[in-house]
PDB file of C-alpha atoms in Angstrom:
ATOM      1  CA  MET A  16      84.951 152.760 204.060  1.00 49.00           C
ATOM      2  CA  ILE A  17      85.634 156.506 203.576  1.00 51.00           C
ATOM      3  CA  LYS A  18      89.382 155.823 203.838  1.00 51.00           C
ATOM      4  CA  LEU A  19      89.066 153.512 200.819  1.00 45.00           C
ATOM      5  CA  ILE A  20      86.954 155.908 198.733  1.00 47.00           C
ATOM      6  CA  LYS A  21      89.242 158.958 199.147  1.00 46.00           C
ATOM      7  CA  PRO A  22      92.299 157.404 197.426  1.00 44.00           C
ATOM      8  CA  LEU A  23      90.093 155.933 194.710  1.00 40.00           C
ATOM      9  CA  LEU A  24      88.470 159.326 193.991  1.00 39.00           C
ATOM     10  CA  LEU A  25      91.865 161.027 194.050  1.00 41.00           C
ATOM     11  CA  GLY A  26      93.208 158.481 191.552  1.00 43.00           C
ATOM     12  CA  VAL A  27      90.238 158.948 189.225  1.00 42.00           C
ATOM     13  CA  LEU A  28      90.547 162.736 189.476  1.00 39.00           C
ATOM     14  CA  LEU A  29      94.263 162.654 188.652  1.00 39.00           C
ATOM     15  CA  LEU A  30      93.641 160.306 185.747  1.00 40.00           C
ATOM     16  CA  CYS A  31      90.981 162.637 184.347  1.00 40.00           C
ATOM     17  CA  LEU A  32      93.090 165.767 184.794  1.00 41.00           C
ATOM     18  CA  THR A  33      96.108 164.261 183.053  1.00 39.00           C
ATOM     19  CA  GLY A  34      94.208 162.935 180.038  1.00 41.00           C
ATOM     20  CA  CYS A  35      94.162 159.236 180.912  1.00 42.00           C
ATOM     21  CA  GLY A  36      97.668 159.201 182.255  1.00 39.00           C
ATOM     22  CA  ARG A  37      99.447 161.408 179.687  1.00 45.00           C
ATOM     23  CA  LEU A  38     100.241 164.844 181.076  1.00 43.00           C
ATOM     24  CA  GLN A  39     100.218 167.482 178.354  1.00 50.00           C
ATOM     25  CA  PRO A  40     102.077 170.638 179.356  1.00 56.00           C
ATOM     26  CA  ALA A  41      99.744 173.620 179.318  1.00 68.00           C
ATOM     27  CA  ILE A  42     100.873 176.295 176.872  1.00 80.00           C
ATOM     28  CA  PRO A  43      98.502 179.194 176.373  1.00 87.00           C
ATOM     29  CA  HIS A  44      97.000 179.133 172.890  1.00 89.00           C
ATOM     30  CA  HIS A  45      97.814 182.801 172.252  1.00 89.00           C
ATOM     31  CA  ILE A  46     101.532 182.063 172.769  1.00 88.00           C
ATOM     32  CA  VAL A  47     101.427 179.205 170.253  1.00 90.00           C
ATOM     33  CA  THR A  48      99.522 181.383 167.765  1.00 91.00           C
ATOM     34  CA  ALA A  49     102.018 184.236 168.170  1.00 91.00           C
ATOM     35  CA  ALA A  50     104.962 181.868 167.656  1.00 90.00           C
ATOM     36  CA  VAL A  51     103.379 180.393 164.520  1.00 92.00           C
ATOM     37  CA  GLU A  52     102.600 183.857 163.116  1.00 92.00           C
ATOM     38  CA  ARG A  53     106.119 185.111 163.806  1.00 91.00           C
ATOM     39  CA  GLN A  54     107.767 182.063 162.223  1.00 91.00           C
ATOM     40  CA  ALA A  55     105.502 182.048 159.155  1.00 90.00           C
ATOM     41  CA  GLN A  56     105.873 185.805 158.592  1.00 89.00           C
ATOM     42  CA  GLN A  57     109.657 185.600 158.843  1.00 90.00           C
ATOM     43  CA  GLU A  58     109.757 182.735 156.331  1.00 89.00           C
ATOM     44  CA  GLN A  59     107.633 184.720 153.866  1.00 85.00           C
ATOM     45  CA  VAL A  60     109.738 187.871 154.263  1.00 84.00           C
ATOM     46  CA  ASP A  61     112.936 185.876 153.696  1.00 88.00           C
ATOM     47  CA  LEU A  62     111.494 184.236 150.568  1.00 85.00           C
ATOM     48  CA  TRP A  63     110.163 187.565 149.256  1.00 82.00           C
ATOM     49  CA  ARG A  64     113.530 189.250 149.666  1.00 83.00           C
ATOM     50  CA  GLN A  65     115.309 186.412 147.867  1.00 86.00           C
ATOM     51  CA  LEU A  66     112.869 186.257 144.953  1.00 83.00           C
ATOM     52  CA  SER A  67     111.729 189.857 144.481  1.00 75.00           C
ATOM     53  CA  ALA A  68     113.480 192.966 143.246  1.00 70.00           C
ATOM     54  CA  ASP A  69     111.070 195.002 145.395  1.00 71.00           C
ATOM     55  CA  THR A  70     112.480 194.659 148.903  1.00 68.00           C
ATOM     56  CA  ALA A  71     110.730 197.789 150.201  1.00 72.00           C
ATOM     57  CA  THR A  72     107.357 196.059 150.462  1.00 77.00           C
ATOM     58  CA  VAL A  73     106.786 192.629 151.938  1.00 77.00           C
ATOM     59  CA  PRO A  74     103.782 190.302 151.820  1.00 81.00           C
ATOM     60  CA  GLN A  75     101.251 190.497 154.638  1.00 85.00           C
ATOM     61  CA  LEU A  76     100.435 187.184 156.241  1.00 87.00           C
ATOM     62  CA  SER A  77      97.430 186.358 158.396  1.00 88.00           C
ATOM     63  CA  VAL A  78      97.273 183.145 160.408  1.00 90.00           C
ATOM     64  CA  SER A  79      94.093 181.452 161.613  1.00 90.00           C
ATOM     65  CA  ARG A  80      92.838 178.123 162.922  1.00 92.00           C
ATOM     66  CA  VAL A  81      95.974 177.148 164.816  1.00 93.00           C
ATOM     67  CA  ARG A  82      95.441 173.585 166.040  1.00 93.00           C
ATOM     68  CA  VAL A  83      97.898 171.853 168.363  1.00 93.00           C
ATOM     69  CA  SER A  84      98.268 168.125 167.802  1.00 94.00           C
ATOM     70  CA  GLN A  85     101.288 167.358 170.006  1.00 93.00           C
ATOM     71  CA  VAL A  86     103.232 169.049 172.800  1.00 92.00           C
ATOM     72  CA  ARG A  87     106.568 167.708 173.955  1.00 91.00           C
ATOM     73  CA  ARG A  88     108.909 168.975 176.659  1.00 90.00           C
ATOM     74  CA  VAL A  89     112.457 169.436 175.387  1.00 89.00           C
ATOM     75  CA  LYS A  90     115.696 170.952 176.626  1.00 86.00           C
ATOM     76  CA  VAL A  91     117.182 173.791 174.627  1.00 80.00           C
ATOM     77  CA  VAL A  92     120.587 174.875 175.901  1.00 84.00           C
ATOM     78  CA  ASP A  93     119.837 173.703 179.440  1.00 80.00           C
ATOM     79  CA  ASP A  94     116.446 175.460 179.509  1.00 83.00           C
ATOM     80  CA  LEU A  95     113.047 173.784 179.517  1.00 85.00           C
ATOM     81  CA  ALA A  96     111.046 174.468 176.365  1.00 87.00           C
ATOM     82  CA  TYR A  97     108.146 172.941 174.489  1.00 89.00           C
ATOM     83  CA  GLU A  98     108.058 171.559 170.975  1.00 91.00           C
ATOM     84  CA  VAL A  99     104.583 172.206 169.634  1.00 92.00           C
ATOM     85  CA  THR A 100     103.391 170.481 166.472  1.00 93.00           C
ATOM     86  CA  GLY A 101     100.136 171.206 164.723  1.00 94.00           C
ATOM     87  CA  THR A 102      98.477 172.873 161.769  1.00 94.00           C
ATOM     88  CA  TYR A 103      97.340 176.346 160.816  1.00 93.00           C
ATOM     89  CA  ARG A 104      95.726 178.176 157.923  1.00 92.00           C
ATOM     90  CA  TYR A 105      97.253 181.225 156.373  1.00 89.00           C
ATOM     91  CA  LYS A 106      96.444 183.833 153.774  1.00 89.00           C
ATOM     92  CA  LEU A 107      99.093 185.876 151.971  1.00 86.00           C
ATOM     93  CA  ARG A 108      98.619 189.324 150.489  1.00 84.00           C
ATOM     94  CA  TYR A 109     101.334 190.437 148.129  1.00 78.00           C
ATOM     95  CA  PRO A 110     101.464 194.025 146.807  1.00 74.00           C
ATOM     96  CA  HIS A 111      99.588 193.034 143.623  1.00 78.00           C
ATOM     97  CA  ALA A 112      97.920 189.723 144.476  1.00 80.00           C
ATOM     98  CA  ALA A 113      96.552 187.530 147.244  1.00 80.00           C
ATOM     99  CA  ILE A 114      96.931 183.821 147.810  1.00 82.00           C
ATOM    100  CA  ALA A 115      93.883 181.922 149.013  1.00 78.00           C
ATOM    101  CA  PRO A 116      94.037 180.294 152.441  1.00 78.00           C
ATOM    102  CA  HIS A 117      96.138 177.177 152.729  1.00 82.00           C
ATOM    103  CA  SER A 118      96.449 174.714 155.573  1.00 88.00           C
ATOM    104  CA  VAL A 119      99.964 173.637 156.553  1.00 88.00           C
ATOM    105  CA  THR A 120     101.716 171.739 159.320  1.00 89.00           C
ATOM    106  CA  CYS A 121     104.131 173.457 161.632  1.00 88.00           C
ATOM    107  CA  THR A 122     106.508 172.887 164.487  1.00 89.00           C
ATOM    108  CA  VAL A 123     107.512 175.708 166.810  1.00 88.00           C
ATOM    109  CA  PHE A 124     109.537 175.806 169.990  1.00 84.00           C
ATOM    110  CA  ALA A 125     108.362 177.903 172.911  1.00 81.00           C
ATOM    111  CA  GLU A 126     109.960 178.716 176.222  1.00 78.00           C
ATOM    112  CA  LEU A 127     107.634 180.063 178.871  1.00 68.00           C
ATOM    113  CA  ALA A 128     108.983 182.791 181.131  1.00 65.00           C
ATOM    114  CA  GLY A 129     109.977 181.357 184.481  1.00 59.00           C
ATOM    115  CA  SER A 130     110.118 177.780 183.192  1.00 52.00           C
ATOM    116  CA  HIS A 131     113.804 177.183 183.868  1.00 51.00           C
TER     117      HIS A 131
END
């Protein structure tokens, strides 16, 4: 009887740990947040430099409420990486104005150290 229960419990445990059969790679939330912040800030700096005569100052961007909706394993130049899709809120502060928080979708790619 115990020999029958062990495999059944192991199967249930594995099913629970993998989210009903779909294994989602674990990426630390702080890494995703940092990648989103870096990408969003770079986009704003690039836009500011193209549209503004004042290239000495750049807008300050703050990111919050990063929510991951999908994680997919991908190969980038023979290395394992993750494509992370989700949403975040941001607030922009320009030298003479601020833009209220907006919610946007994003996709970032992350490679974890030691994942190759």
